[in-house]
mmCIF file of C-alpha atoms and ligand atoms in Angstrom:
data_model
loop_
_atom_site.group_PDB
_atom_site.id
_atom_site.type_symbol
_atom_site.label_atom_id
_atom_site.label_comp_id
_atom_site.label_asym_id
_atom_site.label_seq_id
_atom_site.Cartn_x
_atom_site.Cartn_y
_atom_site.Cartn_z
ATOM 1 C CA MET A 626 0.175 0.050 -0.156
ATOM 2 C CA ASP A 627 1.573 3.583 -1.313
ATOM 3 C CA LEU A 628 0.575 6.973 0.396
ATOM 4 C CA LEU A 629 -0.067 9.837 -2.493
ATOM 5 C CA ALA A 630 0.876 12.918 -0.349
ATOM 6 C CA VAL A 631 -1.553 15.429 -1.933
ATOM 7 C CA SER A 632 -0.023 18.960 -2.032
ATOM 8 C CA LYS A 633 -2.584 21.080 -3.806
ATOM 9 C CA THR A 634 -2.979 24.438 -2.703
ATOM 10 C CA GLN A 635 0.408 24.001 -0.114
ATOM 11 C CA PRO A 636 3.606 26.045 -0.909
ATOM 12 C CA ALA A 637 6.609 24.202 -2.003
ATOM 13 C CA GLU A 638 8.180 24.343 1.540
ATOM 14 C CA ARG A 639 6.239 22.086 2.757
ATOM 15 C CA VAL A 640 6.066 19.642 0.508
ATOM 16 C CA ARG A 641 10.282 19.763 0.959
ATOM 17 C CA ALA A 642 9.569 18.971 4.755
ATOM 18 C CA LEU A 643 7.196 16.074 3.813
ATOM 19 C CA ALA A 644 10.203 15.230 1.623
ATOM 20 C CA ALA A 645 12.507 15.680 4.290
ATOM 21 C CA LEU A 646 10.766 12.777 6.293
ATOM 22 C CA GLY A 647 11.092 10.324 3.499
ATOM 23 C CA GLN A 648 7.532 10.951 1.517
ATOM 24 C CA ARG A 649 8.527 10.509 -2.444
ATOM 25 C CA ALA A 650 4.981 10.647 -4.257
ATOM 26 C CA PHE A 651 2.950 13.846 -4.526
ATOM 27 C CA GLY A 652 -0.258 14.716 -6.023
ATOM 28 C CA GLU A 653 -1.621 18.188 -7.276
ATOM 29 C CA ASN A 654 -4.953 19.026 -9.035
ATOM 30 C CA TYR A 655 -3.812 22.386 -10.996
ATOM 31 C CA VAL A 656 -1.545 22.306 -13.873
ATOM 32 C CA GLN A 657 -0.309 25.676 -13.244
ATOM 33 C CA GLU A 658 0.388 25.605 -9.821
ATOM 34 C CA ALA A 659 1.821 21.994 -10.119
ATOM 35 C CA VAL A 660 4.555 23.205 -13.270
ATOM 36 C CA VAL A 661 5.651 25.710 -10.623
ATOM 37 C CA LYS A 662 5.879 23.609 -7.573
ATOM 38 C CA ILE A 663 7.667 20.518 -9.497
ATOM 39 C CA ALA A 664 10.422 23.271 -10.526
ATOM 40 C CA ALA A 665 10.830 24.620 -6.981
ATOM 41 C CA CYS A 666 11.271 20.688 -6.012
ATOM 42 C CA ALA A 667 13.348 19.581 -8.748
ATOM 43 C CA ASP A 668 16.249 18.880 -6.844
ATOM 44 C CA LEU A 669 14.522 16.255 -4.880
ATOM 45 C CA ASP A 670 13.937 13.068 -6.694
ATOM 46 C CA LEU A 671 10.191 13.103 -6.399
ATOM 47 C CA THR A 672 6.860 11.406 -8.242
ATOM 48 C CA TRP A 673 4.290 13.376 -9.151
ATOM 49 C CA HIS A 674 0.692 12.780 -9.948
ATOM 50 C CA PHE A 675 -1.787 14.637 -11.857
ATOM 51 C CA ILE A 676 -5.121 13.745 -10.037
ATOM 52 C CA GLY A 677 -7.518 16.484 -10.848
ATOM 53 C CA PRO A 678 -9.822 17.040 -14.064
ATOM 54 C CA LEU A 679 -8.041 17.977 -17.288
ATOM 55 C CA GLN A 680 -8.644 20.234 -19.763
ATOM 56 C CA SER A 681 -7.306 18.659 -23.361
ATOM 57 C CA ASN A 682 -5.283 21.956 -23.946
ATOM 58 C CA LYS A 683 -3.527 21.377 -20.757
ATOM 59 C CA CYS A 684 -2.519 17.851 -22.028
ATOM 60 C CA ALA A 685 1.571 18.539 -22.994
ATOM 61 C CA ASP A 686 2.114 20.459 -19.655
ATOM 62 C CA VAL A 687 0.712 17.125 -17.791
ATOM 63 C CA ALA A 688 3.088 14.491 -20.171
ATOM 64 C CA ARG A 689 6.086 17.094 -19.982
ATOM 65 C CA HIS A 690 5.967 17.429 -16.228
ATOM 66 C CA PHE A 691 3.938 14.546 -14.330
ATOM 67 C CA ASP A 692 5.251 10.900 -13.715
ATOM 68 C CA TRP A 693 1.286 9.242 -13.552
ATOM 69 C CA MET A 694 -1.760 10.877 -14.917
ATOM 70 C CA GLN A 695 -4.527 9.309 -12.725
ATOM 71 C CA SER A 696 -7.656 11.325 -14.224
ATOM 72 C CA LEU A 697 -7.832 9.952 -17.598
ATOM 73 C CA ASP A 698 -11.719 9.476 -18.109
ATOM 74 C CA ARG A 699 -12.077 10.297 -21.885
ATOM 75 C CA ALA A 700 -10.639 8.707 -25.281
ATOM 76 C CA ARG A 701 -9.580 12.409 -26.557
ATOM 77 C CA LEU A 702 -6.996 12.950 -24.037
ATOM 78 C CA VAL A 703 -5.147 10.235 -25.053
ATOM 79 C CA ALA A 704 -3.433 11.130 -28.148
ATOM 80 C CA PRO A 705 -2.479 14.231 -27.185
ATOM 81 C CA LEU A 706 -0.620 12.816 -23.800
ATOM 82 C CA ALA A 707 1.276 10.625 -25.717
ATOM 83 C CA ARG A 708 2.602 12.896 -28.338
ATOM 84 C CA TYR A 709 4.181 15.576 -25.835
ATOM 85 C CA ARG A 710 5.279 12.821 -23.611
ATOM 86 C CA PRO A 711 9.322 13.505 -24.446
ATOM 87 C CA PRO A 712 11.186 10.546 -26.046
ATOM 88 C CA GLN A 713 13.551 10.504 -23.722
ATOM 89 C CA ALA A 714 11.605 10.122 -20.221
ATOM 90 C CA PRO A 715 10.239 6.746 -19.216
ATOM 91 C CA PRO A 716 6.334 6.142 -20.544
ATOM 92 C CA LEU A 717 3.718 8.060 -18.641
ATOM 93 C CA ASN A 718 1.767 6.261 -15.861
ATOM 94 C CA VAL A 719 -1.882 6.293 -16.714
ATOM 95 C CA LEU A 720 -4.874 5.369 -14.373
ATOM 96 C CA ILE A 721 -8.715 5.675 -15.442
ATOM 97 C CA GLN A 722 -10.433 7.852 -13.719
ATOM 98 C CA VAL A 723 -14.278 5.723 -12.948
ATOM 99 C CA ASN A 724 -17.459 7.819 -12.064
ATOM 100 C CA ILE A 725 -18.177 4.761 -9.676
ATOM 101 C CA ASP A 726 -21.322 6.525 -8.318
ATOM 102 C CA ALA A 727 -22.353 7.930 -11.466
ATOM 103 C CA GLU A 728 -22.655 11.284 -10.116
ATOM 104 C CA ALA A 729 -23.798 14.220 -12.481
ATOM 105 C CA SER A 730 -21.136 16.673 -11.180
ATOM 106 C CA LYS A 731 -17.976 14.522 -11.063
ATOM 107 C CA SER A 732 -15.352 13.551 -13.678
ATOM 108 C CA GLY A 733 -14.609 10.070 -14.597
ATOM 109 C CA CYS A 734 -15.736 7.461 -17.329
ATOM 110 C CA SER A 735 -18.319 5.082 -16.607
ATOM 111 C CA PRO A 736 -17.500 1.426 -15.816
ATOM 112 C CA GLY A 737 -18.874 0.299 -19.333
ATOM 113 C CA ASP A 738 -16.162 2.421 -20.717
ATOM 114 C CA ILE A 739 -13.060 1.292 -19.339
ATOM 115 C CA ASP A 740 -12.034 -1.593 -21.634
ATOM 116 C CA GLY A 741 -12.046 1.031 -24.405
ATOM 117 C CA LEU A 742 -9.809 3.312 -22.855
ATOM 118 C CA ALA A 743 -7.359 0.863 -21.606
ATOM 119 C CA GLU A 744 -7.121 -0.430 -25.336
ATOM 120 C CA LEU A 745 -6.525 2.895 -26.710
ATOM 121 C CA VAL A 746 -4.060 3.693 -23.717
ATOM 122 C CA ARG A 747 -2.172 0.670 -24.289
ATOM 123 C CA ALA A 748 -1.876 0.811 -28.036
ATOM 124 C CA GLN A 749 0.532 3.729 -26.939
ATOM 125 C CA PRO A 750 4.158 3.023 -26.534
ATOM 126 C CA THR A 751 5.045 6.528 -24.465
ATOM 127 C CA LEU A 752 2.008 5.861 -22.076
ATOM 128 C CA ARG A 753 1.451 2.896 -19.375
ATOM 129 C CA LEU A 754 -1.428 1.483 -18.193
ATOM 130 C CA ARG A 755 -1.256 1.213 -14.875
ATOM 131 C CA GLY A 756 -4.892 0.809 -13.504
ATOM 132 C CA LEU A 757 -8.084 2.590 -11.873
ATOM 133 C CA MET A 758 -8.336 5.587 -9.789
ATOM 134 C CA ALA A 759 -12.006 6.566 -8.169
ATOM 135 C CA ILE A 760 -13.449 9.127 -5.934
ATOM 136 C CA PRO A 761 -16.424 7.534 -4.176
ATOM 137 C CA GLN A 762 -19.273 9.788 -3.267
ATOM 138 C CA PRO A 763 -18.635 10.735 0.617
ATOM 139 C CA HIS A 764 -21.558 9.246 1.697
ATOM 140 C CA PRO A 765 -22.296 9.458 5.288
ATOM 141 C CA ASP A 766 -23.717 5.860 5.465
ATOM 142 C CA GLU A 767 -20.370 3.672 5.340
ATOM 143 C CA ALA A 768 -22.048 0.358 3.952
ATOM 144 C CA LYS A 769 -22.514 2.883 0.603
ATOM 145 C CA ARG A 770 -19.471 3.975 0.690
ATOM 146 C CA ARG A 771 -17.926 0.479 1.273
ATOM 147 C CA SER A 772 -19.977 -0.577 -1.602
ATOM 148 C CA ALA A 773 -18.355 1.902 -4.106
ATOM 149 C CA PHE A 774 -14.589 0.747 -3.325
ATOM 150 C CA SER A 775 -15.494 -3.056 -3.816
ATOM 151 C CA ARG A 776 -17.153 -2.365 -7.059
ATOM 152 C CA MET A 777 -14.047 -0.361 -7.807
ATOM 153 C CA ARG A 778 -12.109 -3.206 -6.886
ATOM 154 C CA ARG A 779 -13.566 -5.816 -8.756
ATOM 155 C CA LEU A 780 -13.502 -3.751 -11.903
ATOM 156 C CA PHE A 781 -9.554 -3.608 -11.007
ATOM 157 C CA GLU A 782 -8.960 -7.141 -10.731
ATOM 158 C CA ARG A 783 -11.046 -7.841 -13.932
ATOM 159 C CA LEU A 784 -9.155 -4.907 -15.676
ATOM 160 C CA ARG A 785 -5.743 -7.179 -14.511
ATOM 161 C CA GLU A 786 -6.642 -10.137 -15.872
ATOM 162 C CA GLY A 787 -6.480 -9.246 -18.965
ATOM 163 C CA CYS A 788 -3.297 -6.521 -18.651
ATOM 164 C CA PRO A 789 -0.259 -7.258 -17.299
ATOM 165 C CA GLY A 790 1.577 -4.528 -15.761
ATOM 166 C CA VAL A 791 -1.947 -3.192 -14.241
ATOM 167 C CA ASP A 792 -1.057 -2.828 -10.832
ATOM 168 C CA THR A 793 -2.586 -0.277 -8.978
ATOM 169 C CA LEU A 794 -6.157 0.760 -7.780
ATOM 170 C CA SER A 795 -6.099 4.636 -6.265
ATOM 171 C CA MET A 796 -9.149 5.070 -3.922
ATOM 172 C CA GLY A 797 -9.219 6.572 -0.527
ATOM 173 C CA MET A 798 -8.753 10.241 0.851
ATOM 174 C CA SER A 799 -8.308 11.538 4.411
ATOM 175 C CA ASP A 800 -12.110 11.119 5.030
ATOM 176 C CA ASP A 801 -12.304 7.444 3.959
ATOM 177 C CA LEU A 802 -8.940 5.777 3.332
ATOM 178 C CA GLU A 803 -9.531 2.739 6.108
ATOM 179 C CA GLN A 804 -12.330 1.428 4.091
ATOM 180 C CA ALA A 805 -10.721 1.639 0.999
ATOM 181 C CA ILE A 806 -7.495 0.097 1.913
ATOM 182 C CA ALA A 807 -10.203 -2.534 3.541
ATOM 183 C CA GLU A 808 -11.620 -3.194 0.080
ATOM 184 C CA GLY A 809 -8.179 -3.343 -1.908
ATOM 185 C CA ALA A 810 -6.354 -0.041 -2.548
ATOM 186 C CA THR A 811 -2.947 0.008 -3.418
ATOM 187 C CA LEU A 812 -2.610 3.816 -3.716
ATOM 188 C CA VAL A 813 -4.556 6.212 -1.030
ATOM 189 C CA ARG A 814 -4.342 9.940 -2.187
ATOM 190 C CA VAL A 815 -4.223 12.058 1.227
ATOM 191 C CA GLY A 816 -4.410 15.644 1.781
ATOM 192 C CA SER A 817 -5.623 17.073 4.718
ATOM 193 C CA ALA A 818 -4.920 14.593 6.853
ATOM 194 C CA LEU A 819 -1.147 15.342 5.951
ATOM 195 C CA PHE A 820 -0.960 19.071 5.713
ATOM 196 C CA GLY A 821 -4.098 20.394 7.732
ATOM 197 C CA PRO A 822 -6.918 21.950 6.350
ATOM 198 C CA ARG A 823 -6.916 23.807 2.974
ATOM 199 C CA PRO A 824 -8.184 27.230 2.232
ATOM 200 C CA PRO A 825 -11.362 26.977 0.222
ATOM 201 C CA ALA A 826 -11.373 27.009 -2.830
ATOM 202 C CA GLY A 827 -13.556 27.687 -5.643
ATOM 203 C CA ARG A 828 -14.276 25.118 -8.271
ATOM 204 C CA ARG A 829 -11.007 24.943 -10.871
ATOM 205 C CA ALA A 830 -10.006 22.557 -13.456
ATOM 206 C CA GLY A 831 -6.659 21.541 -14.144
HETATM 207 C C1 PLP B 1998 -7.983 17.076 -2.735
HETATM 208 C C2 PLP B 1998 -8.039 15.271 -3.401
HETATM 209 C C3 PLP B 1998 -7.403 14.397 -2.235
HETATM 210 C C4 PLP B 1998 -7.198 14.392 -0.870
HETATM 211 O O1 PLP B 1998 -8.117 15.047 -0.252
HETATM 212 P P1 PLP B 1998 -8.331 14.954 1.483
HETATM 213 O O2 PLP B 1998 -9.694 15.135 1.686
HETATM 214 O O3 PLP B 1998 -7.562 16.114 1.534
HETATM 215 O O4 PLP B 1998 -7.542 13.998 1.749
HETATM 216 C C5 PLP B 1998 -7.177 13.149 -2.932
HETATM 217 N N1 PLP B 1998 -7.867 13.392 -4.659
HETATM 218 C C6 PLP B 1998 -8.122 13.783 -4.912
HETATM 219 C C7 PLP B 1998 -8.450 13.231 -6.423
HETATM 220 C C8 PLP B 1998 -8.226 15.344 -4.835
HETATM 221 O O5 PLP B 1998 -8.742 16.170 -5.554
#
């Protein structure tokens, strides 16, 4: 089980402080903010995950500056991510984001779209399909939350059967990471439980 430290809205100094304690993987939601922070931490050997909604005109920045893209949710993003990945860099690790509770306001593809997206990613030598990501509805009923995590686990296991190299199920945040781990998460994304509460921000698309 791996820990992704979600450092959105946190200054580079706080990333450096956590890195000094041994944390290597950091997650960011907003491309512009992240690119500056990644440059400010370039002397540390960190791994950066893009976890926010992605506009297609920002694919080049994600492909150039990140190690992982966790929020792939539509076919249109695949070709630009692949094309702008620098040839000397290792392939960009990709997770397909699933809208597991079918919420109108949320990013993510529907479960039925996973196989098609997986095939598109696997056809690109500069991308490497690693698994699935989800942000289940923060339901007050614990059984409902667990059900979303367990549906994700079944989708993950099915994908893994057909795709060697798929090894990552990214789910669970500060408020629900115990349930996510109990249902088989391999990567939890934790922000406020590590850094403290974030200043309230408006919805921004990365
Ligand atoms: C902000 C964010 C997190 C971290 O949320 P916390 O509740 O602060 O742990 C995890 N995943 C995604 C996609 C996020 O946007």
